[in-house]
Short mmCIF file of C-alpha atoms in Angstrom, two decimals:
data_model
loop_
_atom_site.label_atom_id
_atom_site.label_comp_id
_atom_site.label_asym_id
_atom_site.label_seq_id
_atom_site.Cartn_x
_atom_site.Cartn_y
_atom_site.Cartn_z
CA UNK Q 1 63.45 7.42 -25.27
CA UNK Q 2 66.17 9.54 -23.66
CA UNK Q 3 65.24 12.06 -20.97
CA UNK Q 4 68.35 14.22 -20.90
CA UNK Q 5 69.49 16.20 -17.86
CA UNK Q 6 68.20 19.76 -17.84
CA UNK Q 7 70.53 22.28 -19.45
CA UNK Q 8 71.52 24.91 -16.90
CA UNK Q 9 74.32 27.19 -15.74
CA UNK Q 10 76.45 24.72 -13.77
CA UNK Q 11 77.89 25.50 -10.35
CA UNK Q 12 79.46 22.07 -9.76
CA UNK Q 13 81.52 19.51 -11.67
CA UNK Q 14 78.42 17.30 -11.76
CA UNK Q 15 76.48 20.12 -13.43
CA UNK Q 16 79.17 20.47 -16.09
CA UNK Q 17 79.06 16.74 -16.81
CA UNK Q 18 75.27 16.56 -17.04
CA UNK Q 19 75.31 19.50 -19.46
CA UNK Q 20 77.88 17.67 -21.59
CA UNK Q 21 75.68 14.57 -21.57
CA UNK Q 22 72.63 16.54 -22.69
CA UNK Q 23 74.54 18.29 -25.48
CA UNK Q 24 75.98 15.00 -26.76
CA UNK Q 25 72.52 13.42 -26.91
CA UNK Q 26 71.30 16.09 -29.35
CA UNK Q 27 73.44 14.59 -32.12
CA UNK Q 28 72.89 10.94 -31.18
CA UNK Q 29 69.09 10.73 -31.40
CA UNK Q 30 66.71 10.65 -34.38
CA UNK Q 31 64.28 13.31 -33.11
CA UNK Q 32 64.50 15.98 -30.40
CA UNK Q 33 61.52 17.08 -28.29
CA UNK Q 34 62.02 20.62 -26.99
CA UNK Q 35 59.43 21.15 -24.24
CA UNK Q 36 58.20 24.57 -23.10
CA UNK Q 37 55.29 25.34 -20.80
CA UNK Q 38 52.10 27.05 -21.93
CA UNK Q 39 51.61 28.34 -18.39
CA UNK Q 40 54.96 30.11 -18.19
CA UNK Q 41 56.80 32.86 -20.04
CA UNK Q 42 59.35 31.79 -22.65
CA UNK Q 43 62.58 33.13 -21.20
CA UNK Q 44 66.27 33.45 -21.96
CA UNK Q 45 66.93 29.83 -20.99
CA UNK Q 46 64.37 28.61 -23.52
CA UNK Q 47 65.89 30.82 -26.21
CA UNK Q 48 69.37 29.51 -25.39
CA UNK Q 49 68.23 25.90 -25.81
CA UNK Q 50 66.30 26.74 -28.98
CA UNK Q 51 69.44 28.22 -30.51
CA UNK Q 52 71.42 25.15 -29.49
CA UNK Q 53 69.05 22.62 -31.07
CA UNK Q 54 68.84 24.69 -34.25
CA UNK Q 55 72.59 24.17 -34.70
CA UNK Q 56 72.19 20.39 -34.87
CA UNK Q 57 71.21 18.32 -37.89
CA UNK Q 58 68.56 16.49 -35.85
CA UNK Q 59 64.89 17.37 -36.49
CA UNK Q 60 63.29 19.02 -33.47
CA UNK Q 61 59.63 19.04 -32.46
CA UNK Q 62 58.61 21.91 -30.19
CA UNK Q 63 56.18 20.64 -27.54
CA UNK Q 64 53.98 23.19 -25.76
CA UNK Q 65 53.00 21.34 -22.59
CA UNK Q 66 50.49 22.13 -19.80
CA UNK Q 67 47.77 23.51 -22.05
CA UNK Q 68 45.28 22.22 -19.45
CA UNK Q 69 46.17 25.10 -17.11
CA UNK Q 70 46.54 27.82 -19.74
CA UNK Q 71 43.83 29.89 -21.40
CA UNK Q 72 43.28 29.36 -25.12
CA UNK Q 73 44.63 32.85 -25.84
CA UNK Q 74 47.80 32.00 -23.88
CA UNK Q 75 48.28 28.84 -25.94
CA UNK Q 76 47.89 30.79 -29.19
CA UNK Q 77 50.31 33.48 -28.00
CA UNK Q 78 52.86 30.87 -26.90
CA UNK Q 79 52.69 29.10 -30.26
CA UNK Q 80 53.29 32.41 -32.02
CA UNK Q 81 56.24 33.20 -29.75
CA UNK Q 82 57.60 29.67 -30.16
CA UNK Q 83 57.55 30.07 -33.93
CA UNK Q 84 59.99 32.94 -33.46
CA UNK Q 85 62.46 30.70 -31.63
CA UNK Q 86 63.47 28.88 -34.81
CA UNK Q 87 62.44 26.62 -37.63
CA UNK Q 88 61.09 23.51 -35.91
CA UNK Q 89 59.89 20.35 -37.64
CA UNK Q 90 56.50 20.62 -35.89
CA UNK Q 91 54.70 22.52 -33.14
CA UNK Q 92 52.52 20.40 -30.84
CA UNK Q 93 50.38 21.80 -27.99
CA UNK Q 94 49.49 19.10 -25.47
CA UNK Q 95 48.94 18.17 -21.85
CA UNK Q 96 51.00 15.32 -20.45
CA UNK Q 97 48.67 15.28 -17.44
CA UNK Q 98 45.34 14.89 -19.27
CA UNK Q 99 46.68 13.25 -22.44
CA UNK Q 100 45.18 15.94 -24.66
CA UNK Q 101 47.31 16.22 -27.81
CA UNK Q 102 49.69 13.42 -26.83
CA UNK Q 103 48.44 11.23 -29.70
CA UNK Q 104 49.39 14.01 -32.12
CA UNK Q 105 52.83 14.24 -30.54
CA UNK Q 106 53.36 10.49 -30.92
CA UNK Q 107 52.36 10.71 -34.60
CA UNK Q 108 54.78 13.58 -35.20
CA UNK Q 109 57.60 11.60 -33.63
CA UNK Q 110 56.85 8.33 -35.41
CA UNK Q 111 56.83 9.84 -38.91
CA UNK Q 112 60.35 11.15 -38.26
CA UNK Q 113 61.82 7.92 -36.92
CA UNK Q 114 63.72 5.78 -39.44
CA UNK Q 115 62.80 2.13 -39.86
CA UNK Q 116 65.22 -0.33 -38.34
CA UNK Q 117 65.57 -3.84 -36.93
CA UNK Q 118 63.93 -4.96 -33.70
CA UNK Q 119 66.86 -4.59 -31.35
CA UNK Q 120 65.15 -6.12 -28.31
CA UNK Q 121 62.64 -8.95 -27.81
CA UNK Q 122 58.97 -8.23 -27.17
CA UNK Q 123 58.31 -7.25 -23.57
CA UNK Q 124 61.74 -5.69 -22.99
CA UNK Q 125 61.21 -2.06 -21.99
CA UNK Q 126 64.76 -0.95 -21.20
CA UNK Q 127 68.38 -1.87 -21.84
CA UNK Q 128 69.54 -0.40 -18.53
CA UNK Q 129 71.17 -2.66 -15.95
CA UNK Q 130 69.23 -3.76 -12.88
CA UNK Q 131 71.68 -1.88 -10.66
CA UNK Q 132 71.04 1.37 -12.55
CA UNK Q 133 67.27 0.90 -12.34
CA UNK Q 134 67.44 0.22 -8.61
CA UNK Q 135 69.53 3.34 -7.97
CA UNK Q 136 67.19 5.53 -10.02
CA UNK Q 137 64.05 4.18 -8.33
CA UNK Q 138 65.51 4.80 -4.86
CA UNK Q 139 66.57 8.29 -5.91
CA UNK Q 140 63.10 8.97 -7.32
CA UNK Q 141 61.49 8.12 -3.98
CA UNK Q 142 63.96 10.33 -2.12
CA UNK Q 143 63.28 13.29 -4.40
CA UNK Q 144 59.55 12.96 -3.74
CA UNK Q 145 60.05 12.97 0.04
CA UNK Q 146 62.80 15.54 0.67
CA UNK Q 147 62.95 19.31 0.26
CA UNK Q 148 65.11 22.44 0.05
CA UNK Q 149 68.76 21.65 -0.67
CA UNK Q 150 68.57 17.91 0.07
CA UNK Q 151 67.41 16.64 -3.37
CA UNK Q 152 70.33 18.39 -5.07
CA UNK Q 153 72.83 16.71 -2.75
CA UNK Q 154 71.63 13.12 -3.14
CA UNK Q 155 73.58 10.60 -5.19
CA UNK Q 156 72.52 6.95 -5.38
CA UNK Q 157 74.48 3.96 -6.67
CA UNK Q 158 73.87 0.21 -6.60
CA UNK Q 159 77.34 -1.06 -5.89
CA UNK Q 160 76.90 -4.80 -5.48
CA UNK Q 161 74.61 -7.36 -7.02
CA UNK Q 162 74.11 -11.03 -6.30
CA UNK Q 163 71.33 -13.59 -6.35
CA UNK Q 164 70.51 -15.62 -3.32
CA UNK Q 165 72.81 -16.14 -0.37
CA UNK Q 166 72.76 -17.64 3.08
CA UNK Q 167 69.60 -15.83 4.14
CA UNK Q 168 67.97 -15.35 0.73
CA UNK Q 169 66.49 -17.82 -1.78
CA UNK Q 170 68.25 -18.16 -5.12
CA UNK Q 171 65.37 -16.51 -6.99
CA UNK Q 172 65.71 -13.25 -5.02
CA UNK Q 173 67.66 -10.44 -6.66
CA UNK Q 174 69.74 -8.85 -3.90
CA UNK Q 175 70.98 -5.29 -4.34
CA UNK Q 176 73.14 -3.21 -2.04
CA UNK Q 177 72.36 0.45 -2.59
CA UNK Q 178 74.42 3.39 -1.30
CA UNK Q 179 72.84 6.81 -0.82
CA UNK Q 180 75.35 9.67 -0.67
CA UNK Q 181 74.67 13.07 0.86
CA UNK Q 182 77.01 15.98 1.55
CA UNK Q 183 76.24 16.82 5.19
CA UNK Q 184 75.28 15.06 8.42
CA UNK Q 185 72.04 17.04 8.63
CA UNK Q 186 71.02 15.70 5.22
CA UNK Q 187 71.73 12.15 6.35
CA UNK Q 188 69.29 12.62 9.22
CA UNK Q 189 66.59 13.87 6.86
CA UNK Q 190 67.06 10.93 4.48
CA UNK Q 191 66.90 8.36 7.29
CA UNK Q 192 64.07 10.07 9.18
CA UNK Q 193 62.98 9.63 12.78
CA UNK Q 194 63.61 6.05 13.81
CA UNK Q 195 64.49 5.20 10.21
CA UNK Q 196 60.89 5.73 9.07
CA UNK Q 197 61.71 7.82 6.01
CA UNK Q 198 64.33 5.43 4.67
CA UNK Q 199 62.06 2.45 5.29
CA UNK Q 200 59.29 4.05 3.20
CA UNK Q 201 61.76 4.90 0.42
CA UNK Q 202 63.17 1.38 0.24
CA UNK Q 203 59.74 -0.28 0.37
CA UNK Q 204 58.34 1.87 -2.45
CA UNK Q 205 61.46 1.46 -4.60
CA UNK Q 206 61.45 -2.31 -4.07
CA UNK Q 207 57.80 -2.62 -5.12
CA UNK Q 208 58.43 -0.59 -8.27
CA UNK Q 209 61.54 -2.59 -9.12
CA UNK Q 210 59.76 -5.91 -8.63
CA UNK Q 211 56.94 -4.75 -10.90
CA UNK Q 212 59.47 -3.68 -13.53
CA UNK Q 213 61.61 -6.81 -13.40
CA UNK Q 214 58.86 -9.31 -12.69
CA UNK Q 215 60.65 -10.97 -9.78
CA UNK Q 216 61.46 -10.74 -6.09
CA UNK Q 217 63.98 -8.12 -4.94
CA UNK Q 218 65.78 -7.46 -1.66
CA UNK Q 219 67.31 -4.01 -1.15
CA UNK Q 220 70.05 -3.49 1.41
CA UNK Q 221 70.59 0.25 1.82
CA UNK Q 222 73.14 2.45 3.56
CA UNK Q 223 73.45 6.24 3.81
CA UNK Q 224 76.91 7.82 3.84
CA UNK Q 225 78.15 11.41 4.10
CA UNK Q 226 80.61 12.35 1.36
CA UNK Q 227 81.27 16.11 1.53
CA UNK Q 228 81.11 17.99 -1.78
CA UNK Q 229 80.89 14.81 -3.88
CA UNK Q 230 79.29 16.82 -6.71
CA UNK Q 231 82.42 18.97 -7.01
CA UNK Q 232 85.04 16.22 -6.91
CA UNK Q 233 85.93 14.58 -10.25
CA UNK Q 234 87.24 11.46 -8.50
CA UNK Q 235 83.97 10.91 -6.64
CA UNK Q 236 81.95 11.45 -9.82
CA UNK Q 237 84.13 8.98 -11.73
CA UNK Q 238 83.65 6.39 -9.00
CA UNK Q 239 79.87 6.89 -9.10
CA UNK Q 240 79.72 6.50 -12.87
CA UNK Q 241 79.01 10.10 -13.86
#
């Protein structure tokens, strides 16, 4: 499963690169899920994406999400409007929150997936590196706890990885994570008063990572200010974007 970056009108070099990544994924996958909201008006952005996916050779399922907070008449109207966006392989109303209709969505995806070999052993849920998972879990916690412009200015990388050490048993996975922001004021928000915010972020991310990997993890975290990192190609290259 690939959750692509959201397609948008970019204002930074990072935005341009995430758009390129999303566009490239459309031709690399077996099925596309184009998600619109039953509780919102289908706008120009939705129509732009609909036109884009129609130009690919990949089958696309239109998913009408959030039917739990929309009236039945709204759902019917949205399905009718969605049909005018293009010729989709299927139209599936559902609610990711309540699970209503999700079984139908899974069925519609499975029938369009080609058979193939088992690429990974049973119990393996991802092929992403531990460093990538750690960075994403830390970033997830930061996004849940910050506001205004701060979430858009946060970049997280796991730059070093070793097991064990002088102060750590050999069975402990030790990760050094760097959180980048663009201004000093953002650094203060990320760290919090007396370091409380950062401590909560690291603790939650560590618990999630341990549950995912099935082992003990130690996270060593630092916060640095790197002005305009989203606009500098060199910084983005260094961070793996």
